[in-house]
Each structure stands twice: as structure tokens, then as C-alpha cells.
Amino acid sequence: MLVVKLGGSLYNTKELKAWLTVLASYAEQQTIIIVPGGGPFADQVRTAQLLHQFDDHHAHHMALLAMAQFALLISGLEPQCQLYYYDKTNQPSIPSLSVWLPEQSILAYSEISQDWSVTSDSLALWLSQQLDAEQLTLVKRCPQKSQLIAELVQAQILDASFEQFYRQQAIKTDIIHYQNYAAFNNDNQNTVIHL
């Protein structure tokens, strides 16, 4: 099983549909769960928090709903992509291509900070760990070529909690530039950052 996080910044790009086509094709060989970023929906949460000055706990919950909105959009764009709900106590069979719909139950996991130090990057890693995924691929609009998690966190390419989650249980992780969908699942050193 592979977990692929599609960054919210792909929302307004033609590459979003290209990625969904590539993933739908690859899902014929291997199960893929897409983790959605928050995109413009999460941007609105940040704006609302600045405007109304409410706490991070509520903003975190709203950001999960932002991810859920992007998940529904992804599911609507790719007919093969089914919604996936994570339930630690009851794991149904996972469709060959699905998109994770984060829901309120994730707020009950104490290891997940309810603030902006945890974004969809850390949540994608966390879900990969829960499901014992073979690999996590993060699709991002970043020019960064560092393989050091600390440098990627410092450059704000990865969120502040990613390194902590990674130390708890390392999962093979790649970062692919959003325009390099042809490099998906290849070891092309020029287009893929391997952590």
C-alpha cells in the first residue's frame, strides 16, 4: 500500500488532474490512499483565525474539515477514487484507489497536536504509520532539494511535527515536485527527494 499526499497547492493547477490520472492507473497494480492537503480551504481557516482570534484547537478542527473538502473535490474529479475513513478499531478492506476523508475522530488521538505544527504532511505520515504503508509520497510545489528533514522543516516545506513523527516510526518517504508526475514511483534522483 502506498500513501500519496497531494498538496493543497495543486488545487488550481492542471497537474492535479494529471496526478489523479497517474494514480488511478497505478492503483491497478497497488493500493493507493490519497491524503489531501487543505488548499484554499485551509487558507480560509488561517484567515478566519487571524480575523477572529480563536484558539488553535478550533482552527485545527476546521483545518481537518478543509482537508475533507479537498478530499471530496478529489473524489468528484476521479470516478475510480472512493472515500476512505480511518478507524483504528475496525479496518475494512481498502479500495484500490481511495482518498482519506479526515473526520472528527482524529481529534481523539493524543499524539496529534491540535495546532498549526501539524498539517496534512504530518497527518499523511501518521496515517502511513497507522496502516503500515510501504511508502509515503508527498507531492509538493517546492524547489527544495535537501534530503534532511530538519532543513525541509526550516524551509517550511514540511511542518514542524513531521520530524517527530518520522523519528517514532520511519516510513520510506519521497517528495516529488508537482509537475513531475511522470516520475511517480521511479528512482529518478533528479526529480525525487528521498528521505
PDB file of C-alpha atoms in Angstrom:
ATOM      1  CA  MET A   1       0.000   0.000   0.000  1.00  0.00           C
ATOM      2  CA  LEU A   2       1.174   3.483  -0.881  1.00  0.00           C
ATOM      3  CA  VAL A   3       0.037   6.736   0.690  1.00  0.00           C
ATOM      4  CA  VAL A   4       0.256   9.775  -1.583  1.00  0.00           C
ATOM      5  CA  LYS A   5      -0.285  13.231  -0.153  1.00  0.00           C
ATOM      6  CA  LEU A   6      -1.434  15.710  -2.784  1.00  0.00           C
ATOM      7  CA  GLY A   7      -0.578  19.174  -1.554  1.00  0.00           C
ATOM      8  CA  GLY A   8      -3.372  21.687  -1.352  1.00  0.00           C
ATOM      9  CA  SER A   9      -1.350  23.997  -3.592  1.00  0.00           C
ATOM     10  CA  LEU A  10      -2.255  21.707  -6.512  1.00  0.00           C
ATOM     11  CA  TYR A  11      -5.866  22.900  -6.196  1.00  0.00           C
ATOM     12  CA  ASN A  12      -5.645  25.436  -9.015  1.00  0.00           C
ATOM     13  CA  THR A  13      -3.221  23.589 -11.311  1.00  0.00           C
ATOM     14  CA  LYS A  14      -3.753  21.391 -14.346  1.00  0.00           C
ATOM     15  CA  GLU A  15      -1.353  18.938 -12.695  1.00  0.00           C
ATOM     16  CA  LEU A  16      -3.998  17.932 -10.139  1.00  0.00           C
ATOM     17  CA  LYS A  17      -5.974  16.040 -12.784  1.00  0.00           C
ATOM     18  CA  ALA A  18      -2.753  14.641 -14.264  1.00  0.00           C
ATOM     19  CA  TRP A  19      -1.792  13.245 -10.843  1.00  0.00           C
ATOM     20  CA  LEU A  20      -5.216  11.690 -10.399  1.00  0.00           C
ATOM     21  CA  THR A  21      -4.923  10.014 -13.805  1.00  0.00           C
ATOM     22  CA  VAL A  22      -1.462   8.650 -12.962  1.00  0.00           C
ATOM     23  CA  LEU A  23      -2.609   7.417  -9.551  1.00  0.00           C
ATOM     24  CA  ALA A  24      -5.747   5.788 -10.969  1.00  0.00           C
ATOM     25  CA  SER A  25      -3.611   3.920 -13.479  1.00  0.00           C
ATOM     26  CA  TYR A  26      -1.044   2.854 -10.874  1.00  0.00           C
ATOM     27  CA  ALA A  27      -3.804   1.718  -8.496  1.00  0.00           C
ATOM     28  CA  GLU A  28      -4.416  -1.175 -10.887  1.00  0.00           C
ATOM     29  CA  GLN A  29      -1.122  -2.606  -9.554  1.00  0.00           C
ATOM     30  CA  GLN A  30      -1.063  -1.411  -5.955  1.00  0.00           C
ATOM     31  CA  THR A  31      -3.469   0.060  -3.407  1.00  0.00           C
ATOM     32  CA  ILE A  32      -3.139   3.834  -3.086  1.00  0.00           C
ATOM     33  CA  ILE A  33      -4.627   6.102  -0.444  1.00  0.00           C
ATOM     34  CA  ILE A  34      -4.527   9.804  -1.261  1.00  0.00           C
ATOM     35  CA  VAL A  35      -4.191  12.239   1.625  1.00  0.00           C
ATOM     36  CA  PRO A  36      -5.482  15.669   0.596  1.00  0.00           C
ATOM     37  CA  GLY A  37      -3.889  18.915   1.611  1.00  0.00           C
ATOM     38  CA  GLY A  38      -6.077  21.738   2.808  1.00  0.00           C
ATOM     39  CA  GLY A  39      -5.530  24.083  -0.126  1.00  0.00           C
ATOM     40  CA  PRO A  40      -7.577  27.268  -0.274  1.00  0.00           C
ATOM     41  CA  PHE A  41      -9.973  25.803   2.280  1.00  0.00           C
ATOM     42  CA  ALA A  42      -7.186  25.742   4.910  1.00  0.00           C
ATOM     43  CA  ASP A  43      -6.074  29.217   3.818  1.00  0.00           C
ATOM     44  CA  GLN A  44      -9.538  30.456   4.768  1.00  0.00           C
ATOM     45  CA  VAL A  45      -9.149  28.866   8.205  1.00  0.00           C
ATOM     46  CA  ARG A  46      -5.894  30.782   8.735  1.00  0.00           C
ATOM     47  CA  THR A  47      -7.573  33.993   7.596  1.00  0.00           C
ATOM     48  CA  ALA A  48     -10.538  33.423   9.911  1.00  0.00           C
ATOM     49  CA  GLN A  49      -8.254  32.715  12.867  1.00  0.00           C
ATOM     50  CA  LEU A  50      -6.316  35.935  12.274  1.00  0.00           C
ATOM     51  CA  LEU A  51      -9.516  37.924  11.939  1.00  0.00           C
ATOM     52  CA  HIS A  52     -11.429  36.441  14.866  1.00  0.00           C
ATOM     53  CA  GLN A  53      -8.525  35.417  17.145  1.00  0.00           C
ATOM     54  CA  PHE A  54      -9.876  31.979  18.148  1.00  0.00           C
ATOM     55  CA  ASP A  55      -7.704  29.188  19.551  1.00  0.00           C
ATOM     56  CA  ASP A  56      -5.603  26.616  17.700  1.00  0.00           C
ATOM     57  CA  HIS A  57      -7.780  23.703  18.829  1.00  0.00           C
ATOM     58  CA  HIS A  58     -10.739  25.041  16.866  1.00  0.00           C
ATOM     59  CA  ALA A  59      -8.526  26.075  13.949  1.00  0.00           C
ATOM     60  CA  HIS A  60      -7.077  22.542  13.812  1.00  0.00           C
ATOM     61  CA  HIS A  61     -10.566  21.056  13.686  1.00  0.00           C
ATOM     62  CA  MET A  62     -11.509  23.487  10.915  1.00  0.00           C
ATOM     63  CA  ALA A  63      -8.308  22.577   9.020  1.00  0.00           C
ATOM     64  CA  LEU A  64      -9.339  18.901   9.137  1.00  0.00           C
ATOM     65  CA  LEU A  65     -12.642  19.932   7.588  1.00  0.00           C
ATOM     66  CA  ALA A  66     -10.656  21.838   4.950  1.00  0.00           C
ATOM     67  CA  MET A  67      -8.801  18.621   4.109  1.00  0.00           C
ATOM     68  CA  ALA A  68     -12.147  16.823   3.934  1.00  0.00           C
ATOM     69  CA  GLN A  69     -13.428  19.396   1.430  1.00  0.00           C
ATOM     70  CA  PHE A  70     -10.399  18.831  -0.794  1.00  0.00           C
ATOM     71  CA  ALA A  71     -10.911  15.058  -0.417  1.00  0.00           C
ATOM     72  CA  LEU A  72     -14.468  15.400  -1.690  1.00  0.00           C
ATOM     73  CA  LEU A  73     -13.241  17.501  -4.607  1.00  0.00           C
ATOM     74  CA  ILE A  74     -10.642  14.831  -5.484  1.00  0.00           C
ATOM     75  CA  SER A  75     -13.260  12.101  -5.276  1.00  0.00           C
ATOM     76  CA  GLY A  76     -15.501  14.128  -7.559  1.00  0.00           C
ATOM     77  CA  LEU A  77     -12.733  14.585 -10.142  1.00  0.00           C
ATOM     78  CA  GLU A  78     -11.633  10.936 -10.305  1.00  0.00           C
ATOM     79  CA  PRO A  79     -14.505   8.434 -10.636  1.00  0.00           C
ATOM     80  CA  GLN A  80     -12.324   5.486  -9.515  1.00  0.00           C
ATOM     81  CA  CYS A  81     -11.399   7.231  -6.269  1.00  0.00           C
ATOM     82  CA  GLN A  82     -13.520   6.203  -3.287  1.00  0.00           C
ATOM     83  CA  LEU A  83     -13.719   7.920   0.091  1.00  0.00           C
ATOM     84  CA  TYR A  84     -11.758   6.245   2.889  1.00  0.00           C
ATOM     85  CA  TYR A  85     -12.486   6.678   6.597  1.00  0.00           C
ATOM     86  CA  TYR A  86      -9.759   5.585   9.026  1.00  0.00           C
ATOM     87  CA  ASP A  87     -10.999   3.604  12.013  1.00  0.00           C
ATOM     88  CA  LYS A  88      -8.317   2.134  14.263  1.00  0.00           C
ATOM     89  CA  THR A  89     -10.657  -0.475  15.727  1.00  0.00           C
ATOM     90  CA  ASN A  90     -12.336  -1.595  12.514  1.00  0.00           C
ATOM     91  CA  GLN A  91     -10.332  -1.663   9.301  1.00  0.00           C
ATOM     92  CA  PRO A  92     -12.469  -2.602   6.309  1.00  0.00           C
ATOM     93  CA  SER A  93     -10.773  -3.606   3.081  1.00  0.00           C
ATOM     94  CA  ILE A  94      -9.284  -0.594   1.361  1.00  0.00           C
ATOM     95  CA  PRO A  95     -10.301   0.135  -2.252  1.00  0.00           C
ATOM     96  CA  SER A  96      -7.509   0.148  -4.834  1.00  0.00           C
ATOM     97  CA  LEU A  97      -7.732   3.947  -5.076  1.00  0.00           C
ATOM     98  CA  SER A  98      -9.179   5.996  -2.266  1.00  0.00           C
ATOM     99  CA  VAL A  99      -8.895   9.418  -0.704  1.00  0.00           C
ATOM    100  CA  TRP A 100      -8.793   9.797   3.067  1.00  0.00           C
ATOM    101  CA  LEU A 101     -11.631  11.843   4.485  1.00  0.00           C
ATOM    102  CA  PRO A 102     -10.337  13.054   7.867  1.00  0.00           C
ATOM    103  CA  GLU A 103     -13.104  13.363  10.398  1.00  0.00           C
ATOM    104  CA  GLN A 104     -13.717  14.412  13.986  1.00  0.00           C
ATOM    105  CA  SER A 105     -12.468  11.110  15.449  1.00  0.00           C
ATOM    106  CA  ILE A 106      -8.884  12.100  14.634  1.00  0.00           C
ATOM    107  CA  LEU A 107      -9.122  14.730  17.376  1.00  0.00           C
ATOM    108  CA  ALA A 108      -9.136  11.900  19.937  1.00  0.00           C
ATOM    109  CA  TYR A 109      -5.557  10.814  19.147  1.00  0.00           C
ATOM    110  CA  SER A 110      -3.368  12.417  21.802  1.00  0.00           C
ATOM    111  CA  GLU A 111      -0.186  12.059  19.728  1.00  0.00           C
ATOM    112  CA  ILE A 112      -1.554  14.573  17.215  1.00  0.00           C
ATOM    113  CA  SER A 113      -1.095  18.152  18.399  1.00  0.00           C
ATOM    114  CA  GLN A 114      -4.095  20.308  17.713  1.00  0.00           C
ATOM    115  CA  ASP A 115      -2.274  23.321  16.351  1.00  0.00           C
ATOM    116  CA  TRP A 116      -0.530  24.504  13.175  1.00  0.00           C
ATOM    117  CA  SER A 117       2.601  22.431  13.914  1.00  0.00           C
ATOM    118  CA  VAL A 118       0.626  19.515  12.449  1.00  0.00           C
ATOM    119  CA  THR A 119      -0.553  19.919   8.877  1.00  0.00           C
ATOM    120  CA  SER A 120      -1.546  17.432   6.212  1.00  0.00           C
ATOM    121  CA  ASP A 121       2.131  16.418   5.801  1.00  0.00           C
ATOM    122  CA  SER A 122       2.369  15.052   9.342  1.00  0.00           C
ATOM    123  CA  LEU A 123      -1.131  13.621   9.102  1.00  0.00           C
ATOM    124  CA  ALA A 124      -0.136  11.771   5.918  1.00  0.00           C
ATOM    125  CA  LEU A 125       2.887  10.327   7.724  1.00  0.00           C
ATOM    126  CA  TRP A 126       0.760   9.439  10.756  1.00  0.00           C
ATOM    127  CA  LEU A 127      -1.806   7.639   8.570  1.00  0.00           C
ATOM    128  CA  SER A 128       1.020   5.811   6.764  1.00  0.00           C
ATOM    129  CA  GLN A 129       2.294   4.619  10.131  1.00  0.00           C
ATOM    130  CA  GLN A 130      -1.149   3.502  11.305  1.00  0.00           C
ATOM    131  CA  LEU A 131      -1.663   1.483   8.124  1.00  0.00           C
ATOM    132  CA  ASP A 132       1.928   0.158   7.903  1.00  0.00           C
ATOM    133  CA  ALA A 133       2.194   1.593   4.406  1.00  0.00           C
ATOM    134  CA  GLU A 134       5.198   0.637   2.318  1.00  0.00           C
ATOM    135  CA  GLN A 135       5.808   4.200   1.236  1.00  0.00           C
ATOM    136  CA  LEU A 136       4.656   7.790   1.601  1.00  0.00           C
ATOM    137  CA  THR A 137       4.952  10.168  -1.333  1.00  0.00           C
ATOM    138  CA  LEU A 138       4.477  13.894  -0.747  1.00  0.00           C
ATOM    139  CA  VAL A 139       3.589  15.848  -3.882  1.00  0.00           C
ATOM    140  CA  LYS A 140       4.564  19.487  -3.400  1.00  0.00           C
ATOM    141  CA  ARG A 141       5.165  22.727  -5.231  1.00  0.00           C
ATOM    142  CA  CYS A 142       8.656  23.127  -3.820  1.00  0.00           C
ATOM    143  CA  PRO A 143      12.044  23.689  -5.472  1.00  0.00           C
ATOM    144  CA  GLN A 144      13.942  22.419  -2.394  1.00  0.00           C
ATOM    145  CA  LYS A 145      16.411  19.561  -2.961  1.00  0.00           C
ATOM    146  CA  SER A 146      17.519  18.829   0.607  1.00  0.00           C
ATOM    147  CA  GLN A 147      17.202  15.295   1.954  1.00  0.00           C
ATOM    148  CA  LEU A 148      17.421  16.454   5.559  1.00  0.00           C
ATOM    149  CA  ILE A 149      14.082  16.641   7.308  1.00  0.00           C
ATOM    150  CA  ALA A 150      15.292  19.405   9.643  1.00  0.00           C
ATOM    151  CA  GLU A 151      16.210  21.593   6.648  1.00  0.00           C
ATOM    152  CA  LEU A 152      12.869  20.896   4.976  1.00  0.00           C
ATOM    153  CA  VAL A 153      11.094  21.886   8.201  1.00  0.00           C
ATOM    154  CA  GLN A 154      13.215  25.038   8.492  1.00  0.00           C
ATOM    155  CA  ALA A 155      12.348  25.949   4.882  1.00  0.00           C
ATOM    156  CA  GLN A 156       8.661  25.337   5.765  1.00  0.00           C
ATOM    157  CA  ILE A 157       8.369  22.629   3.121  1.00  0.00           C
ATOM    158  CA  LEU A 158       7.440  20.161   5.866  1.00  0.00           C
ATOM    159  CA  ASP A 159       5.528  21.089   9.007  1.00  0.00           C
ATOM    160  CA  ALA A 160       7.144  21.353  12.434  1.00  0.00           C
ATOM    161  CA  SER A 161       5.872  17.984  13.714  1.00  0.00           C
ATOM    162  CA  PHE A 162       6.933  15.873  10.731  1.00  0.00           C
ATOM    163  CA  GLU A 163      10.386  15.071  12.109  1.00  0.00           C
ATOM    164  CA  GLN A 164       8.966  13.952  15.471  1.00  0.00           C
ATOM    165  CA  PHE A 165       6.509  11.570  13.780  1.00  0.00           C
ATOM    166  CA  TYR A 166       9.255  10.300  11.458  1.00  0.00           C
ATOM    167  CA  ARG A 167      11.561   9.501  14.392  1.00  0.00           C
ATOM    168  CA  GLN A 168       8.816   7.460  16.064  1.00  0.00           C
ATOM    169  CA  GLN A 169       8.389   5.217  13.021  1.00  0.00           C
ATOM    170  CA  ALA A 170      10.319   5.869   9.838  1.00  0.00           C
ATOM    171  CA  ILE A 171       8.391   5.241   6.642  1.00  0.00           C
ATOM    172  CA  LYS A 172      10.108   5.342   3.264  1.00  0.00           C
ATOM    173  CA  THR A 173       9.213   8.863   2.148  1.00  0.00           C
ATOM    174  CA  ASP A 174       9.688  10.644  -1.161  1.00  0.00           C
ATOM    175  CA  ILE A 175       8.961  14.236  -2.090  1.00  0.00           C
ATOM    176  CA  ILE A 176       8.070  14.811  -5.732  1.00  0.00           C
ATOM    177  CA  HIS A 177       7.640  18.177  -7.413  1.00  0.00           C
ATOM    178  CA  TYR A 178       4.048  18.544  -8.551  1.00  0.00           C
ATOM    179  CA  GLN A 179       4.998  18.847 -12.232  1.00  0.00           C
ATOM    180  CA  ASN A 180       6.938  15.575 -12.194  1.00  0.00           C
ATOM    181  CA  TYR A 181       4.015  13.160 -12.094  1.00  0.00           C
ATOM    182  CA  ALA A 182       5.818  11.032 -14.710  1.00  0.00           C
ATOM    183  CA  ALA A 183       8.457  10.317 -12.025  1.00  0.00           C
ATOM    184  CA  PHE A 184       5.925   8.711  -9.680  1.00  0.00           C
ATOM    185  CA  ASN A 185       7.345   5.510  -8.208  1.00  0.00           C
ATOM    186  CA  ASN A 186      10.624   5.824 -10.124  1.00  0.00           C
ATOM    187  CA  ASP A 187      14.034   6.328  -8.577  1.00  0.00           C
ATOM    188  CA  ASN A 188      14.848   9.355 -10.692  1.00  0.00           C
ATOM    189  CA  GLN A 189      17.294  11.254  -8.484  1.00  0.00           C
ATOM    190  CA  ASN A 190      16.754  14.479 -10.422  1.00  0.00           C
ATOM    191  CA  THR A 191      13.052  14.772  -9.670  1.00  0.00           C
ATOM    192  CA  VAL A 192      12.538  12.928  -6.390  1.00  0.00           C
ATOM    193  CA  ILE A 193      13.812  13.727  -2.890  1.00  0.00           C
ATOM    194  CA  HIS A 194      14.221  10.557  -0.843  1.00  0.00           C
ATOM    195  CA  LEU A 195      14.085  10.920   2.957  1.00  0.00           C
TER     196      LEU A 195
END
